[in-house]
Amino acid sequence: MEGEEVIRDSIRLIVKEVEQASREIITTLQGVHKPNGLSQIPSICKRAREQFSNIKKLYASLKDKVPADEFYRYHEHWRFVTQRLVFSTAFIIYLETGKLIGREESADFLGISADPSDSFHVELDDFLVGLLLLAEELTRLSLNCATYGDYARPVQIAEFVSEMNVGFRLLNLKNDLLRKKFDGLKYNLKKVEEVVYDLSIRGLIPVESSQKEKIIKS
C-alpha cells in the first residue's frame, strides 16, 4: 500500500502540471471567440500546436510513473484532463480542416498510443467525451460567428454536428457520463440548427425547405 501511495503522489504532481498546461492551451483556443478571432485561426492553431510539445513531455513522464499493466488502477487521476486535451486536439483539427479528428491523431498530439493493448493509451471513452465537448464548443462558435458576420460557418457547423449526432447514435454507450454528454449533443444540435434557421429567416443565408422543416419539428 505504501508503494502504491508513492506512485499516486508522483502521478498527482505530474497531472497537476498537465492540467495547467491544458488550461493554457484552452485559453489560446478561446481566442477564436473574440471579435477578430476568426481571422486569426491559423495563428491560434499554430500556437496551440506548439503548446502541445509540453504536453508530450508530461505524458511521457506520466507513462514512466505508471507500472506496466496497471493503467486502469491509476487512470482516474488523468482521465478528466485527457478528455479536455482530446477536446483541444479536436478543436484544432476542426478549425484547420473542418473535419473530425481520429483517435490515433488525437493520441499523437499527446505523444501516446491509441491502441488499447498498449500499456498507456488514450482510452476510448475519454476520446468520445472529448469529441462531445467539441460539440459544445462549436455551438458557442456558431453563435459568435453569426454575431460577427460569418454566416457560412454556422451552416458548416450545423452539418458537422449533425453528422456527429448520427455517428454517436450508432454507438452502444454504457458509460453514464457518455450518455449524459450524448444527451447534450442533441441539445447542441438543436441550438446550431436554430442559428442556421434564424439566419435564413433574416435572408442572410439560403436554406433548403427540408432543413427548415427539420428545425421546426425539432
GROMACS .gro file of N, CA and C in nm, residues 41-195:
model
  465
   41ILE      N    1  -0.745   3.237  -3.691
   41ILE     CA    2  -0.748   3.093  -3.669
   41ILE      C    3  -0.614   3.025  -3.700
   42PRO      N    4  -0.549   3.054  -3.813
   42PRO     CA    5  -0.421   2.988  -3.841
   42PRO      C    6  -0.315   3.011  -3.732
   43SER      N    7  -0.302   3.135  -3.688
   43SER     CA    8  -0.201   3.165  -3.586
   43SER      C    9  -0.240   3.107  -3.449
   44ILE      N   10  -0.369   3.106  -3.420
   44ILE     CA   11  -0.416   3.049  -3.294
   44ILE      C   12  -0.388   2.898  -3.290
   45CYS      N   13  -0.418   2.830  -3.398
   45CYS     CA   14  -0.394   2.685  -3.403
   45CYS      C   15  -0.245   2.653  -3.400
   46LYS      N   16  -0.167   2.736  -3.466
   46LYS     CA   17  -0.021   2.716  -3.465
   46LYS      C   18   0.033   2.726  -3.323
   47ARG      N   19  -0.013   2.828  -3.251
   47ARG     CA   20   0.031   2.846  -3.113
   47ARG      C   21  -0.013   2.729  -3.026
   48ALA      N   22  -0.136   2.684  -3.042
   48ALA     CA   23  -0.186   2.572  -2.962
   48ALA      C   24  -0.107   2.445  -2.990
   49ARG      N   25  -0.074   2.422  -3.117
   49ARG     CA   26   0.006   2.305  -3.152
   49ARG      C   27   0.143   2.310  -3.084
   50GLU      N   28   0.201   2.427  -3.081
   50GLU     CA   29   0.332   2.443  -3.016
   50GLU      C   30   0.323   2.411  -2.867
   51GLN      N   31   0.212   2.449  -2.806
   51GLN     CA   32   0.195   2.423  -2.663
   51GLN      C   33   0.184   2.275  -2.631
   52PHE      N   34   0.146   2.195  -2.730
   52PHE     CA   35   0.135   2.051  -2.707
   52PHE      C   36   0.271   1.984  -2.692
   53SER      N   37   0.379   2.053  -2.726
   53SER     CA   38   0.512   1.994  -2.707
   53SER      C   39   0.536   1.968  -2.558
   54ASN      N   40   0.487   2.058  -2.474
   54ASN     CA   41   0.499   2.039  -2.329
   54ASN      C   42   0.411   1.925  -2.281
   55ILE      N   43   0.293   1.913  -2.341
   55ILE     CA   44   0.201   1.804  -2.306
   55ILE      C   45   0.267   1.669  -2.333
   56LYS      N   46   0.335   1.657  -2.446
   56LYS     CA   47   0.401   1.531  -2.480
   56LYS      C   48   0.506   1.493  -2.375
   57LYS      N   49   0.580   1.591  -2.331
   57LYS     CA   50   0.683   1.565  -2.229
   57LYS      C   51   0.619   1.519  -2.098
   58LEU      N   52   0.510   1.584  -2.062
   58LEU     CA   53   0.443   1.550  -1.937
   58LEU      C   54   0.380   1.411  -1.942
   59TYR      N   55   0.320   1.376  -2.057
   59TYR     CA   56   0.261   1.243  -2.069
   59TYR      C   57   0.368   1.135  -2.073
   60ALA      N   58   0.485   1.168  -2.127
   60ALA     CA   59   0.597   1.073  -2.124
   60ALA      C   60   0.639   1.046  -1.980
   61SER      N   61   0.642   1.152  -1.899
   61SER     CA   62   0.675   1.136  -1.757
   61SER      C   63   0.567   1.057  -1.684
   62LEU      N   64   0.442   1.084  -1.721
   62LEU     CA   65   0.330   1.013  -1.659
   62LEU      C   66   0.336   0.864  -1.691
   63LYS      N   67   0.364   0.835  -1.816
   63LYS     CA   68   0.373   0.695  -1.859
   63LYS      C   69   0.482   0.622  -1.782
   64ASP      N   70   0.592   0.690  -1.757
   64ASP     CA   71   0.703   0.628  -1.683
   64ASP      C   72   0.666   0.595  -1.539
   65LYS      N   73   0.572   0.671  -1.484
   65LYS     CA   74   0.533   0.651  -1.344
   65LYS      C   75   0.431   0.538  -1.325
   66VAL      N   76   0.361   0.504  -1.432
   66VAL     CA   77   0.254   0.403  -1.421
   66VAL      C   78   0.312   0.264  -1.447
   67PRO      N   79   0.303   0.175  -1.351
   67PRO     CA   80   0.356   0.039  -1.370
   67PRO      C   81   0.289  -0.031  -1.488
   68ALA      N   82   0.365  -0.115  -1.553
   68ALA     CA   83   0.312  -0.189  -1.668
   68ALA      C   84   0.188  -0.269  -1.626
   69ASP      N   85   0.088  -0.267  -1.712
   69ASP     CA   86  -0.037  -0.343  -1.691
   69ASP      C   87  -0.120  -0.292  -1.574
   70GLU      N   88  -0.092  -0.170  -1.527
   70GLU     CA   89  -0.173  -0.113  -1.418
   70GLU      C   90  -0.235   0.020  -1.459
   71PHE      N   91  -0.256   0.036  -1.588
   71PHE     CA   92  -0.313   0.159  -1.644
   71PHE      C   93  -0.444   0.196  -1.576
   72TYR      N   94  -0.536   0.100  -1.566
   72TYR     CA   95  -0.669   0.131  -1.514
   72TYR      C   96  -0.671   0.147  -1.362
   73ARG      N   97  -0.569   0.101  -1.294
   73ARG     CA   98  -0.561   0.123  -1.150
   73ARG      C   99  -0.545   0.272  -1.118
   74TYR      N  100  -0.475   0.343  -1.208
   74TYR     CA  101  -0.443   0.484  -1.182
   74TYR      C  102  -0.511   0.581  -1.280
   75HIS      N  103  -0.585   0.525  -1.373
   75HIS     CA  104  -0.643   0.604  -1.483
   75HIS      C  105  -0.726   0.723  -1.437
   76GLU      N  106  -0.796   0.709  -1.325
   76GLU     CA  107  -0.883   0.817  -1.276
   76GLU      C  108  -0.807   0.948  -1.256
   77HIS      N  109  -0.680   0.940  -1.227
   77HIS     CA  110  -0.602   1.061  -1.199
   77HIS      C  111  -0.593   1.154  -1.321
   78TRP      N  112  -0.580   1.098  -1.439
   78TRP     CA  113  -0.561   1.181  -1.559
   78TRP      C  114  -0.679   1.173  -1.656
   79ARG      N  115  -0.785   1.105  -1.617
   79ARG     CA  116  -0.899   1.085  -1.708
   79ARG      C  117  -0.960   1.217  -1.754
   80PHE      N  118  -0.993   1.306  -1.659
   80PHE     CA  119  -1.064   1.429  -1.697
   80PHE      C  120  -0.976   1.524  -1.777
   81VAL      N  121  -0.850   1.536  -1.740
   81VAL     CA  122  -0.763   1.626  -1.815
   81VAL      C  123  -0.737   1.570  -1.955
   82THR      N  124  -0.733   1.439  -1.968
   82THR     CA  125  -0.716   1.379  -2.101
   82THR      C  126  -0.837   1.409  -2.188
   83GLN      N  127  -0.956   1.404  -2.130
   83GLN     CA  128  -1.077   1.437  -2.205
   83GLN      C  129  -1.072   1.581  -2.256
   84ARG      N  130  -1.026   1.671  -2.172
   84ARG     CA  131  -1.016   1.812  -2.213
   84ARG      C  132  -0.910   1.831  -2.321
   85LEU      N  133  -0.801   1.755  -2.309
   85LEU     CA  134  -0.697   1.765  -2.411
   85LEU      C  135  -0.743   1.706  -2.544
   86VAL      N  136  -0.818   1.597  -2.538
   86VAL     CA  137  -0.876   1.542  -2.661
   86VAL      C  138  -0.965   1.647  -2.726
   87PHE      N  139  -1.046   1.714  -2.645
   87PHE     CA  140  -1.129   1.823  -2.697
   87PHE      C  141  -1.043   1.927  -2.768
   88SER      N  142  -0.933   1.967  -2.705
   88SER     CA  143  -0.846   2.069  -2.764
   88SER      C  144  -0.789   2.022  -2.898
   89THR      N  145  -0.747   1.896  -2.904
   89THR     CA  146  -0.694   1.844  -3.031
   89THR      C  147  -0.803   1.842  -3.138
   90ALA      N  148  -0.924   1.805  -3.097
   90ALA     CA  149  -1.037   1.800  -3.192
   90ALA      C  150  -1.073   1.940  -3.241
   91PHE      N  151  -1.066   2.037  -3.152
   91PHE     CA  152  -1.098   2.175  -3.190
   91PHE      C  153  -0.995   2.229  -3.289
   92ILE      N  154  -0.868   2.199  -3.263
   92ILE     CA  155  -0.763   2.242  -3.355
   92ILE      C  156  -0.787   2.185  -3.495
   93ILE      N  157  -0.809   2.055  -3.502
   93ILE     CA  158  -0.829   1.991  -3.632
   93ILE      C  159  -0.954   2.043  -3.701
   94TYR      N  160  -1.060   2.066  -3.624
   94TYR     CA  161  -1.181   2.121  -3.686
   94TYR      C  162  -1.154   2.259  -3.742
   95LEU      N  163  -1.090   2.344  -3.666
   95LEU     CA  164  -1.063   2.480  -3.712
   95LEU      C  165  -0.973   2.481  -3.835
   96GLU      N  166  -0.880   2.387  -3.841
   96GLU     CA  167  -0.786   2.382  -3.953
   96GLU      C  168  -0.845   2.317  -4.077
   97THR      N  169  -0.928   2.215  -4.059
   97THR     CA  170  -0.972   2.135  -4.173
   97THR      C  171  -1.123   2.121  -4.188
   98GLY      N  172  -1.197   2.149  -4.080
   98GLY     CA  173  -1.342   2.126  -4.084
   98GLY      C  174  -1.379   1.980  -4.067
   99LYS      N  175  -1.281   1.897  -4.028
   99LYS     CA  176  -1.304   1.753  -4.017
   99LYS      C  177  -1.298   1.707  -3.871
  100LEU      N  178  -1.346   1.586  -3.849
  100LEU     CA  179  -1.345   1.526  -3.716
  100LEU      C  180  -1.215   1.450  -3.695
  101ILE      N  181  -1.150   1.475  -3.585
  101ILE     CA  182  -1.023   1.409  -3.556
  101ILE      C  183  -1.044   1.261  -3.527
  102GLY      N  184  -0.945   1.180  -3.560
  102GLY     CA  185  -0.947   1.039  -3.525
  102GLY      C  186  -0.875   1.015  -3.393
  103ARG      N  187  -0.901   0.900  -3.336
  103ARG     CA  188  -0.841   0.869  -3.206
  103ARG      C  189  -0.688   0.864  -3.214
  104GLU      N  190  -0.636   0.808  -3.321
  104GLU     CA  191  -0.490   0.797  -3.335
  104GLU      C  192  -0.426   0.934  -3.351
  105GLU      N  193  -0.489   1.020  -3.429
  105GLU     CA  194  -0.435   1.155  -3.448
  105GLU      C  195  -0.438   1.233  -3.318
  106SER      N  196  -0.545   1.217  -3.242
  106SER     CA  197  -0.555   1.284  -3.113
  106SER      C  198  -0.446   1.235  -3.018
  107ALA      N  199  -0.424   1.105  -3.017
  107ALA     CA  200  -0.320   1.047  -2.931
  107ALA      C  201  -0.182   1.097  -2.969
  108ASP      N  202  -0.160   1.120  -3.099
  108ASP     CA  203  -0.031   1.172  -3.145
  108ASP      C  204   0.000   1.308  -3.084
  109PHE      N  205  -0.103   1.391  -3.068
  109PHE     CA  206  -0.084   1.521  -3.004
  109PHE      C  207  -0.026   1.504  -2.864
  110LEU      N  208  -0.068   1.398  -2.796
  110LEU     CA  209  -0.026   1.374  -2.658
  110LEU      C  210   0.103   1.292  -2.650
  111GLY      N  211   0.144   1.240  -2.765
  111GLY     CA  212   0.266   1.161  -2.768
  111GLY      C  213   0.250   1.021  -2.712
  112ILE      N  214   0.125   0.971  -2.711
  112ILE     CA  215   0.100   0.836  -2.660
  112ILE      C  216   0.023   0.756  -2.764
  113SER      N  217  -0.011   0.634  -2.729
  113SER     CA  218  -0.076   0.542  -2.822
  113SER      C  219  -0.228   0.553  -2.818
  114ALA      N  220  -0.291   0.510  -2.928
  114ALA     CA  221  -0.436   0.496  -2.931
  114ALA      C  222  -0.476   0.349  -2.920
  115ASP      N  223  -0.377   0.263  -2.919
  115ASP     CA  224  -0.400   0.118  -2.915
  115ASP      C  225  -0.428   0.073  -2.772
  116PRO      N  226  -0.547   0.018  -2.746
  116PRO     CA  227  -0.581  -0.025  -2.610
  116PRO      C  228  -0.492  -0.136  -2.556
  117SER      N  229  -0.419  -0.203  -2.644
  117SER     CA  230  -0.329  -0.308  -2.597
  117SER      C  231  -0.197  -0.250  -2.546
  118ASP      N  232  -0.175  -0.121  -2.574
  118ASP     CA  233  -0.055  -0.054  -2.524
  118ASP      C  234  -0.070  -0.029  -2.374
  119SER      N  235   0.040  -0.030  -2.304
  119SER     CA  236   0.035  -0.014  -2.158
  119SER      C  237  -0.015   0.124  -2.115
  120PHE      N  238  -0.004   0.223  -2.204
  120PHE     CA  239  -0.053   0.358  -2.173
  120PHE      C  240  -0.110   0.417  -2.302
  121HIS      N  241  -0.238   0.452  -2.301
  121HIS     CA  242  -0.304   0.492  -2.425
  121HIS      C  243  -0.418   0.589  -2.398
  122VAL      N  244  -0.472   0.647  -2.505
  122VAL     CA  245  -0.593   0.728  -2.494
  122VAL      C  246  -0.712   0.632  -2.488
  123GLU      N  247  -0.776   0.627  -2.375
  123GLU     CA  248  -0.888   0.536  -2.354
  123GLU      C  249  -1.007   0.579  -2.439
  124LEU      N  250  -1.081   0.483  -2.492
  124LEU     CA  251  -1.188   0.513  -2.588
  124LEU      C  252  -1.293   0.608  -2.531
  125ASP      N  253  -1.340   0.583  -2.410
  125ASP     CA  254  -1.442   0.669  -2.352
  125ASP      C  255  -1.391   0.812  -2.334
  126ASP      N  256  -1.263   0.827  -2.299
  126ASP     CA  257  -1.205   0.961  -2.286
  126ASP      C  258  -1.205   1.032  -2.420
  127PHE      N  259  -1.173   0.958  -2.524
  127PHE     CA  260  -1.173   1.015  -2.659
  127PHE      C  261  -1.314   1.061  -2.698
  128LEU      N  262  -1.413   0.977  -2.672
  128LEU     CA  263  -1.550   1.010  -2.710
  128LEU      C  264  -1.604   1.130  -2.632
  129VAL      N  265  -1.571   1.137  -2.502
  129VAL     CA  266  -1.613   1.253  -2.423
  129VAL      C  267  -1.550   1.380  -2.480
  130GLY      N  268  -1.423   1.371  -2.519
  130GLY     CA  269  -1.356   1.487  -2.579
  130GLY      C  270  -1.426   1.535  -2.705
  131LEU      N  271  -1.475   1.442  -2.786
  131LEU     CA  272  -1.548   1.480  -2.907
  131LEU      C  273  -1.680   1.549  -2.872
  132LEU      N  274  -1.746   1.500  -2.769
  132LEU     CA  275  -1.872   1.562  -2.728
  132LEU      C  276  -1.850   1.701  -2.670
  133LEU      N  277  -1.736   1.722  -2.607
  133LEU     CA  278  -1.701   1.857  -2.560
  133LEU      C  279  -1.680   1.950  -2.680
  134LEU      N  280  -1.631   1.895  -2.789
  134LEU     CA  281  -1.614   1.975  -2.911
  134LEU      C  282  -1.749   2.027  -2.959
  135ALA      N  283  -1.852   1.943  -2.955
  135ALA     CA  284  -1.985   1.986  -3.000
  135ALA      C  285  -2.034   2.105  -2.918
  136GLU      N  286  -2.007   2.103  -2.787
  136GLU     CA  287  -2.045   2.216  -2.701
  136GLU      C  288  -1.975   2.343  -2.745
  137GLU      N  289  -1.846   2.331  -2.774
  137GLU     CA  290  -1.767   2.448  -2.813
  137GLU      C  291  -1.812   2.502  -2.949
  138LEU      N  292  -1.848   2.413  -3.040
  138LEU     CA  293  -1.891   2.455  -3.173
  138LEU      C  294  -2.026   2.526  -3.167
  139THR      N  295  -2.109   2.490  -3.070
  139THR     CA  296  -2.235   2.561  -3.052
  139THR      C  297  -2.208   2.707  -3.017
  140ARG      N  298  -2.116   2.728  -2.928
  140ARG     CA  299  -2.076   2.865  -2.891
  140ARG      C  300  -2.015   2.937  -3.011
  141LEU      N  301  -1.930   2.867  -3.086
  141LEU     CA  302  -1.866   2.929  -3.202
  141LEU      C  303  -1.970   2.968  -3.307
  142SER      N  304  -2.070   2.884  -3.326
  142SER     CA  305  -2.175   2.913  -3.423
  142SER      C  306  -2.247   3.044  -3.390
  143LEU      N  307  -2.281   3.060  -3.264
  143LEU     CA  308  -2.349   3.183  -3.220
  143LEU      C  309  -2.260   3.305  -3.242
  144ASN      N  310  -2.132   3.292  -3.209
  144ASN     CA  311  -2.040   3.404  -3.225
  144ASN      C  312  -2.016   3.438  -3.372
  145CYS      N  313  -2.010   3.336  -3.456
  145CYS     CA  314  -1.992   3.360  -3.599
  145CYS      C  315  -2.110   3.440  -3.655
  146ALA      N  316  -2.230   3.403  -3.614
  146ALA     CA  317  -2.348   3.477  -3.659
  146ALA      C  318  -2.342   3.621  -3.612
  147THR      N  319  -2.293   3.643  -3.491
  147THR     CA  320  -2.282   3.779  -3.436
  147THR      C  321  -2.180   3.861  -3.512
  148TYR      N  322  -2.068   3.797  -3.550
  148TYR     CA  323  -1.958   3.869  -3.614
  148TYR      C  324  -1.968   3.873  -3.766
  149GLY      N  325  -2.075   3.818  -3.823
  149GLY     CA  326  -2.098   3.831  -3.966
  149GLY      C  327  -2.043   3.720  -4.053
  150ASP      N  328  -1.995   3.612  -3.992
  150ASP     CA  329  -1.951   3.496  -4.070
  150ASP      C  330  -2.070   3.400  -4.079
  151TYR      N  331  -2.152   3.418  -4.182
  151TYR     CA  332  -2.278   3.344  -4.190
  151TYR      C  333  -2.263   3.205  -4.251
  152ALA      N  334  -2.153   3.180  -4.320
  152ALA     CA  335  -2.134   3.047  -4.381
  152ALA      C  336  -2.092   2.944  -4.276
  153ARG      N  337  -2.015   2.986  -4.179
  153ARG     CA  338  -1.961   2.890  -4.083
  153ARG      C  339  -2.070   2.821  -3.998
  154PRO      N  340  -2.175   2.892  -3.953
  154PRO     CA  341  -2.279   2.822  -3.878
  154PRO      C  342  -2.345   2.709  -3.957
  155VAL      N  343  -2.356   2.725  -4.088
  155VAL     CA  344  -2.412   2.618  -4.172
  155VAL      C  345  -2.319   2.498  -4.169
  156GLN      N  346  -2.190   2.524  -4.183
  156GLN     CA  347  -2.091   2.416  -4.180
  156GLN      C  348  -2.091   2.346  -4.044
  157ILE      N  349  -2.102   2.424  -3.938
  157ILE     CA  350  -2.104   2.367  -3.803
  157ILE      C  351  -2.228   2.280  -3.783
  158ALA      N  352  -2.343   2.328  -3.830
  158ALA     CA  353  -2.467   2.251  -3.816
  158ALA      C  354  -2.456   2.116  -3.887
  159GLU      N  355  -2.398   2.116  -4.006
  159GLU     CA  356  -2.380   1.991  -4.080
  159GLU      C  357  -2.285   1.897  -4.007
  160PHE      N  358  -2.178   1.955  -3.953
  160PHE     CA  359  -2.077   1.876  -3.881
  160PHE      C  360  -2.136   1.813  -3.756
  161VAL      N  361  -2.206   1.892  -3.676
  161VAL     CA  362  -2.265   1.841  -3.552
  161VAL      C  363  -2.374   1.738  -3.582
  162SER      N  364  -2.447   1.759  -3.691
  162SER     CA  365  -2.549   1.663  -3.732
  162SER      C  366  -2.485   1.528  -3.765
  163GLU      N  367  -2.372   1.531  -3.835
  163GLU     CA  368  -2.301   1.408  -3.868
  163GLU      C  369  -2.247   1.340  -3.741
  164MET      N  370  -2.200   1.421  -3.646
  164MET     CA  371  -2.156   1.365  -3.518
  164MET      C  372  -2.271   1.294  -3.448
  165ASN      N  373  -2.387   1.357  -3.450
  165ASN     CA  374  -2.505   1.300  -3.384
  165ASN      C  375  -2.541   1.165  -3.445
  166VAL      N  376  -2.536   1.157  -3.578
  166VAL     CA  377  -2.565   1.031  -3.646
  166VAL      C  378  -2.465   0.924  -3.604
  167GLY      N  379  -2.337   0.962  -3.600
  167GLY     CA  380  -2.234   0.866  -3.562
  167GLY      C  381  -2.249   0.815  -3.420
  168PHE      N  382  -2.279   0.905  -3.327
  168PHE     CA  383  -2.293   0.864  -3.188
  168PHE      C  384  -2.418   0.779  -3.166
  169ARG      N  385  -2.519   0.797  -3.248
  169ARG     CA  386  -2.640   0.716  -3.235
  169ARG      C  387  -2.611   0.568  -3.265
  170LEU      N  388  -2.506   0.544  -3.340
  170LEU     CA  389  -2.472   0.407  -3.376
  170LEU      C  390  -2.398   0.334  -3.264
  171LEU      N  391  -2.354   0.410  -3.164
  171LEU     CA  392  -2.276   0.351  -3.056
  171LEU      C  393  -2.365   0.303  -2.942
  172ASN      N  394  -2.322   0.198  -2.877
  172ASN     CA  395  -2.389   0.149  -2.757
  172ASN      C  396  -2.317   0.207  -2.637
  173LEU      N  397  -2.365   0.321  -2.589
  173LEU     CA  398  -2.296   0.394  -2.483
  173LEU      C  399  -2.333   0.338  -2.346
  174LYS      N  400  -2.239   0.272  -2.281
  174LYS     CA  401  -2.263   0.213  -2.150
  174LYS      C  402  -2.217   0.305  -2.036
  175ASN      N  403  -2.127   0.396  -2.068
  175ASN     CA  404  -2.073   0.488  -1.968
  175ASN      C  405  -2.177   0.596  -1.936
  176ASP      N  406  -2.207   0.616  -1.808
  176ASP     CA  407  -2.309   0.713  -1.767
  176ASP      C  408  -2.275   0.854  -1.812
  177LEU      N  409  -2.148   0.893  -1.797
  177LEU     CA  410  -2.106   1.026  -1.838
  177LEU      C  411  -2.122   1.044  -1.988
  178LEU      N  412  -2.088   0.941  -2.063
  178LEU     CA  413  -2.104   0.948  -2.208
  178LEU      C  414  -2.250   0.964  -2.248
  179ARG      N  415  -2.338   0.892  -2.181
  179ARG     CA  416  -2.481   0.903  -2.213
  179ARG      C  417  -2.533   1.043  -2.185
  180LYS      N  418  -2.489   1.102  -2.073
  180LYS     CA  419  -2.531   1.238  -2.040
  180LYS      C  420  -2.476   1.338  -2.141
  181LYS      N  421  -2.351   1.319  -2.180
  181LYS     CA  422  -2.290   1.407  -2.279
  181LYS      C  423  -2.360   1.393  -2.415
  182PHE      N  424  -2.402   1.270  -2.447
  182PHE     CA  425  -2.473   1.249  -2.572
  182PHE      C  426  -2.607   1.321  -2.571
  183ASP      N  427  -2.674   1.321  -2.458
  183ASP     CA  428  -2.798   1.399  -2.445
  183ASP      C  429  -2.769   1.546  -2.473
  184GLY      N  430  -2.654   1.593  -2.427
  184GLY     CA  431  -2.613   1.731  -2.452
  184GLY      C  432  -2.587   1.755  -2.599
  185LEU      N  433  -2.537   1.653  -2.669
  185LEU     CA  434  -2.512   1.667  -2.813
  185LEU      C  435  -2.641   1.696  -2.888
  186LYS      N  436  -2.749   1.628  -2.849
  186LYS     CA  437  -2.878   1.652  -2.914
  186LYS      C  438  -2.925   1.795  -2.891
  187TYR      N  439  -2.900   1.847  -2.772
  187TYR     CA  440  -2.934   1.986  -2.742
  187TYR      C  441  -2.848   2.081  -2.824
  188ASN      N  442  -2.718   2.051  -2.834
  188ASN     CA  443  -2.628   2.136  -2.911
  188ASN      C  444  -2.666   2.137  -3.059
  189LEU      N  445  -2.707   2.022  -3.109
  189LEU     CA  446  -2.750   2.015  -3.249
  189LEU      C  447  -2.871   2.105  -3.272
  190LYS      N  448  -2.965   2.100  -3.180
  190LYS     CA  449  -3.083   2.186  -3.193
  190LYS      C  450  -3.045   2.333  -3.193
  191LYS      N  451  -2.950   2.371  -3.107
  191LYS     CA  452  -2.907   2.511  -3.098
  191LYS      C  453  -2.841   2.558  -3.227
  192VAL      N  454  -2.753   2.476  -3.284
  192VAL     CA  455  -2.684   2.521  -3.406
  192VAL      C  456  -2.780   2.524  -3.524
  193GLU      N  457  -2.877   2.433  -3.525
  193GLU     CA  458  -2.978   2.437  -3.631
  193GLU      C  459  -3.066   2.560  -3.618
  194GLU      N  460  -3.092   2.602  -3.495
  194GLU     CA  461  -3.170   2.725  -3.473
  194GLU      C  462  -3.095   2.848  -3.522
  195VAL      N  463  -2.963   2.849  -3.505
  195VAL     CA  464  -2.882   2.960  -3.555
  195VAL      C  465  -2.894   2.968  -3.707
   0.00000   0.00000   0.00000
